[in-house]
Structures are given as C-alpha cells and as structure tokens.
Coordinates of C-alpha atoms in Angstrom, one line a residue:
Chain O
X658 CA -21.6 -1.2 -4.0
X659 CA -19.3 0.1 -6.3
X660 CA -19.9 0.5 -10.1
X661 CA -19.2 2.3 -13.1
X662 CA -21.2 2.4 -16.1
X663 CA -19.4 3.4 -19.4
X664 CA -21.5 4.6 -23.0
X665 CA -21.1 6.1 -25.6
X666 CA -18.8 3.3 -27.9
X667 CA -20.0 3.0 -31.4
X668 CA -18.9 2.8 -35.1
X669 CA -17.2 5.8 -36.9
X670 CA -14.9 6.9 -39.2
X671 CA -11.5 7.6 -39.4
X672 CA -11.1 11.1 -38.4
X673 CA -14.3 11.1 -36.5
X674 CA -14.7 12.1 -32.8
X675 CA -16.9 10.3 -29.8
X676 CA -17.4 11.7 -26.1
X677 CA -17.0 8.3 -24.1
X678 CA -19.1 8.4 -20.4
X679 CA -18.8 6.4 -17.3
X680 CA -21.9 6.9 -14.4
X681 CA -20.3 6.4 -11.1
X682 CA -21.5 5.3 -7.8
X683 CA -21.8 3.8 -5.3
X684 CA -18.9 5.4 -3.7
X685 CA -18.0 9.5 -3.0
X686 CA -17.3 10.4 -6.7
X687 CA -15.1 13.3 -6.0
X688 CA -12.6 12.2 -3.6
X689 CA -11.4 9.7 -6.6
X690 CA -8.8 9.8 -9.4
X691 CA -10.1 7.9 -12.2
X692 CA -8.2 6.2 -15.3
X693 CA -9.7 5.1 -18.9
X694 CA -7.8 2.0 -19.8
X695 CA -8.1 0.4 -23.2
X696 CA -8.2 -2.8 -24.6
X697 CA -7.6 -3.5 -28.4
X698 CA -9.6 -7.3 -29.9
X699 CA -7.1 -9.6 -29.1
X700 CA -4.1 -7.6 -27.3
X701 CA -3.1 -6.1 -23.8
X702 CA -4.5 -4.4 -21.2
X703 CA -3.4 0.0 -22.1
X704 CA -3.6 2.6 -19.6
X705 CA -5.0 5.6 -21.8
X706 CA -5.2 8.7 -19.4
X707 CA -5.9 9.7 -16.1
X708 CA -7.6 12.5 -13.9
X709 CA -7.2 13.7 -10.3
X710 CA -10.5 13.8 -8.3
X711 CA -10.9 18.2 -8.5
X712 CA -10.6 17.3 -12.4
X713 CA -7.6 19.8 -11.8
X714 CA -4.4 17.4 -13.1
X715 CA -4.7 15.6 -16.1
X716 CA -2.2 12.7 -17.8
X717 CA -2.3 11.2 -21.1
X718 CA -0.3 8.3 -22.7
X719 CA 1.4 9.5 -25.7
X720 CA -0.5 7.5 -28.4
X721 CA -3.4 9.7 -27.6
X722 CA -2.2 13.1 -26.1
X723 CA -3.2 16.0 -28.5
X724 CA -6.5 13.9 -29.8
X725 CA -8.2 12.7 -26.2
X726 CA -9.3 14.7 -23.5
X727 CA -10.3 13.3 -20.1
X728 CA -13.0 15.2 -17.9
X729 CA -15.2 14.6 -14.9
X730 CA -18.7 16.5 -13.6
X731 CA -18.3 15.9 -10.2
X732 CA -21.2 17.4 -9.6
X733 CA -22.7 14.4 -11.8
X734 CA -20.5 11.4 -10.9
X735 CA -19.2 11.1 -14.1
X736 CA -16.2 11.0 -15.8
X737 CA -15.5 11.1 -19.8
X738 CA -12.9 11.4 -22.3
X739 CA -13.1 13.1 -25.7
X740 CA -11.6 11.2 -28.0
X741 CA -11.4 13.2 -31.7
X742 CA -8.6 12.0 -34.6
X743 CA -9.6 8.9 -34.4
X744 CA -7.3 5.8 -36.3
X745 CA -8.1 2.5 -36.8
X746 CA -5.5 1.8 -33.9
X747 CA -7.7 3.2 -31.7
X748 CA -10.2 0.6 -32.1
X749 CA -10.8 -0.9 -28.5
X750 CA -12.8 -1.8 -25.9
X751 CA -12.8 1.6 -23.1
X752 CA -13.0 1.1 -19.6
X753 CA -13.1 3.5 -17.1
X754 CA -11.5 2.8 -13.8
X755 CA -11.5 3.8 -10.0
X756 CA -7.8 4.4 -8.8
X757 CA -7.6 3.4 -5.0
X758 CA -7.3 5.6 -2.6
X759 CA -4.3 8.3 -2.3
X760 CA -2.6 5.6 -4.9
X761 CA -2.8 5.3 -8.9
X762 CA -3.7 1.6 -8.9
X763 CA -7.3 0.8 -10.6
X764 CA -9.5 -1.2 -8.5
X765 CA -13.0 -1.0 -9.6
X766 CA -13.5 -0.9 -13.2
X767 CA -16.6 -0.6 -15.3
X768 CA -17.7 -3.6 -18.2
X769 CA -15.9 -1.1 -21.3
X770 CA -17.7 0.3 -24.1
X771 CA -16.5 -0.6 -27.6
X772 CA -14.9 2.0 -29.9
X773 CA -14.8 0.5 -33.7
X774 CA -12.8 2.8 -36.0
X775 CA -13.8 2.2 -39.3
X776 CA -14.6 3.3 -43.1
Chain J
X19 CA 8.3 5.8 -19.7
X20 CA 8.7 2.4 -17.4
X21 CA 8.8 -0.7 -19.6
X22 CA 7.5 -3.7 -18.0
X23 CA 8.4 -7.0 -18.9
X24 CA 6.2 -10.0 -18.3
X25 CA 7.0 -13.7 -17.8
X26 CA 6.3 -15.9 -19.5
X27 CA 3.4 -15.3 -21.7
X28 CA 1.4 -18.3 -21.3
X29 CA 2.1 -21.2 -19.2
X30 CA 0.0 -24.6 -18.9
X31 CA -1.2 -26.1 -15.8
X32 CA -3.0 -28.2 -13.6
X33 CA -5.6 -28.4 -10.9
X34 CA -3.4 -28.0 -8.3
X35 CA -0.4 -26.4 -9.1
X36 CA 1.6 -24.0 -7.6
X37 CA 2.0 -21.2 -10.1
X38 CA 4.6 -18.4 -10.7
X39 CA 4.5 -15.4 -12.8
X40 CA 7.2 -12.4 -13.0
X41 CA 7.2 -9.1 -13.9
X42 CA 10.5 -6.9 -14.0
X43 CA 10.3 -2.9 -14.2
X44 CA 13.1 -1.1 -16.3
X45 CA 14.0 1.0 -13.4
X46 CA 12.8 0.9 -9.8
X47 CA 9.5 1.4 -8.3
X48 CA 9.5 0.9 -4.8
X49 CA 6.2 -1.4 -4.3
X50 CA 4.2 -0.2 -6.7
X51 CA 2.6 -2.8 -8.5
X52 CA -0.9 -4.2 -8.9
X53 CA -1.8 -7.3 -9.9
X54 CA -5.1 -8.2 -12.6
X55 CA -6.6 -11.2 -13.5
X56 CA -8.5 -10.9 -16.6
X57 CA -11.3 -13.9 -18.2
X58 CA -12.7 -13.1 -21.8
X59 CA -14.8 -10.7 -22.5
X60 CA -14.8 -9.3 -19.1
X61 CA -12.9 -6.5 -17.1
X62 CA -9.9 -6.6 -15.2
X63 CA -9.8 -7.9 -11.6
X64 CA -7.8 -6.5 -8.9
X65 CA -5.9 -9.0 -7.2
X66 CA -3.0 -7.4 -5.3
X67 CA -1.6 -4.2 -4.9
X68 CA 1.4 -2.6 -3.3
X69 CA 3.0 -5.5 -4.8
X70 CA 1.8 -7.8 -1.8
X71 CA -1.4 -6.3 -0.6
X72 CA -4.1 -8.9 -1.1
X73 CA -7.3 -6.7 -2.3
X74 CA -10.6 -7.7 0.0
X75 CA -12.5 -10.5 -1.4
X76 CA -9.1 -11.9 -3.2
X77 CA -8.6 -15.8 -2.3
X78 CA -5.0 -16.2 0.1
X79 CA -3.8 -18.4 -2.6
X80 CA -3.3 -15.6 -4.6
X81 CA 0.2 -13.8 -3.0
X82 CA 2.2 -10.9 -4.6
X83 CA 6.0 -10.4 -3.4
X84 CA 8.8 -8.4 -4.6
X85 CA 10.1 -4.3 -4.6
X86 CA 12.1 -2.3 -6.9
X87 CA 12.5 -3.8 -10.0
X88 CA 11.6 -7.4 -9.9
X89 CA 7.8 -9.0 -8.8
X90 CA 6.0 -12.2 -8.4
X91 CA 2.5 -13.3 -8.6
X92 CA 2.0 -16.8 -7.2
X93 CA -0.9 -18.9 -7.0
X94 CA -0.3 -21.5 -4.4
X95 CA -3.1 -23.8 -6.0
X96 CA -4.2 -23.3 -9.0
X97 CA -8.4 -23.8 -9.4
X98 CA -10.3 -24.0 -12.1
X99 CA -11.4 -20.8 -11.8
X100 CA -8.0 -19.5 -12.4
X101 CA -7.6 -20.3 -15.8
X102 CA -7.5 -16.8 -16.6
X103 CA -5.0 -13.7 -18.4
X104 CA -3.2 -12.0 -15.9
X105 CA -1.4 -8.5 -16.0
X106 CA 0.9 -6.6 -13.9
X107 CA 0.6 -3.0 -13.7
X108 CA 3.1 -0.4 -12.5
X109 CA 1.4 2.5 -10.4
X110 CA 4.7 4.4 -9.4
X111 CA 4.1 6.8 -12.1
X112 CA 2.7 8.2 -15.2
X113 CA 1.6 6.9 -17.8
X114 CA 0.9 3.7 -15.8
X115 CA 1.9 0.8 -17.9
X116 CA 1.2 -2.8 -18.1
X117 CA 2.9 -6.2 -18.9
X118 CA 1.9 -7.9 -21.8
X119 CA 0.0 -10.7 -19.9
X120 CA 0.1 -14.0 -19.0
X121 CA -2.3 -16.4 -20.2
X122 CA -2.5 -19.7 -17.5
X123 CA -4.1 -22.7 -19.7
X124 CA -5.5 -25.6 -18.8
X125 CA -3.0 -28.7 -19.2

C-alpha cells in the first residue's frame, strides 16, 4: 500500500524558515517524481514544486522560487522542501504527492502538514 | 503559465443526478488532465487522468472526456458520497496548475 507521511508543519514567524518531510512507501521510492501541493484555509488546491525521481530536475511555481527548495534522499524514501522567507501568504496546509508513472499527474497524496505563518 | 478555467464553481444537486463540470485550458494540452475530488479536511482524490482514464478503484459513474483545450467531468449519478470539491489539474507542463474547484451541494 501506498503512503506518504508528511511533518514538520508548525507555527513561525514571518521571515522564519521550516524543512517540510514526507516518509514514503510502500512503493519503489526512486523511480517516482514527486510534487508538494498546497492548500491555503479556505481556498484552492496549488501546485508548489516538483522533483524528478534522480532528485536531478527541479520546478518551482513562481510564488515560491528563490525562497523553497525541493529535495529527496532516495536512499531514505523521503522527499522535503525547504521553505525559508516565509509570508503570511504562505500559510497552508502542505501535501506531498506521488506523480504517476512517466506522467506529472499526482495520484497518491499524503494527509498535509500545516504551515501557519504568523507574528 | 496555462490558466485554467473551471465551471461553474458550485452547483446544487440531487441524489441521482447526472452531473457536469468543465474545465477549459488557455492553450492546448493534448489529454493531459486529471481529475480530483476533494471532501473537507482531507486530501485530494484521483479520479481520472489522461483526461478519460478512470484511476483503479474509481466508481464508472465517474467519466472524464475532452482533448486540447476543453474537458468534462461527468458523474452519471450523483451519490451521496459525492457531495464533494472537485478540481481539474493540467499535467502537460510546468508549473502544473489547477482550476479553482467546484463545490457539488446537496439540493
């Protein structure tokens, strides 16, 4: 069975910095791209960045490129993303996300981890 | 980056109903579109992708349709476990991006 396990969501401070995690399994780790979509209280489903399964490519929605940083340990089967600079706009609910196979659609996600941004 | 536009944004219906929901890209994308459904305070669901690729486990009332620009989600009968948000989500390229959602009510 597939599943993903995200941490690391907490309270901080404008400015302030978290490393968000997501413990895979279940399935072979390293032959997946993997996505972090985010969800604000209240709004839309938005695609935040994306990794290919060597870690080697990287992609980044423009609302966070320059302050986020995706990153997997395949040797762990687990996948984070950096996320310094923080605004209050960044306040969200974090999933990470299993892209199907040689394609960039999601299909297993993880239950999110909550990022408040907040003085 | 591709725009997608959703419609409508919430709809009301009934036990039973046949339901539609469109999503049109701002500039082609072959088939590449997923479908989510969404309930509160949980993740996203895959329902379709390829734009008519039923994902395993997905009830066959659920049926995704459409290439290039314009797409449809139908429900052929709506249950109450339906009630639900539901989001398109173009895969064709980076950055991904979604529709705004469509939030099915109960009438």
């Amino acid at each position: 069975e597939v599943q993903l396990v995200e941490s690391g969501g907490g309270l901080v401070q404008p400015g302030g910095s978290l490393r968000l995690s997501c413990a895979a399994s279940g399935f072979t780790f390293s032959s997946y791209a993997m996505s972090w979509v985010r969800q604000a209280p209240g709004e839309g489903l938005e695609w935040v960045s994306a990794i290919s399964s060597s870690g080697g490519v990287t992609y980044y929605a423009d609302s966070v490129k320059g302050r986020f940083t995706i990153s997997r340990d395949n040797s762990k089967n687990t996948l984070y993303l950096q996320v310094n600079s923080l605004r209050a706009e960044d306040t969200a609910v974090y999933y990470c996300a299993r892209e199907r196979w040689l394609q960039s659609t999601p299909d297993y996600w993880g239950q999110g981890t909550l990022v408040t941004v907040s003085s | 980056a591709i725009q997608m536009t959703q419609s409508p944004s919430s709809l009301s219906a009934s036990v039973g109903d046949r339901v539609t929901i469109t999503c049109r890209a701002s500039q082609g994308i072959r088939n590449d579109l997923g479908w989510y459904q969404q309930n509160p305070g949980k993740a996203p669901k895959l329902l379709i992708y390829s734009a008519s690729s039923l994902q395993s486990g997905v009830p066959s009332r659920f049926s995704g349709s459409g290439s290039g620009t314009d797409f449809t989600l139908t429900i052929s009968s709506l249950q109450p476990e339906d009630f639900a948000t539901y989001y398109c989500l173009q895969d064709y390229n980076y950055p991904l991006t979604f529709g705004q959602g469509t939030k099915v009510e109960i009438k």
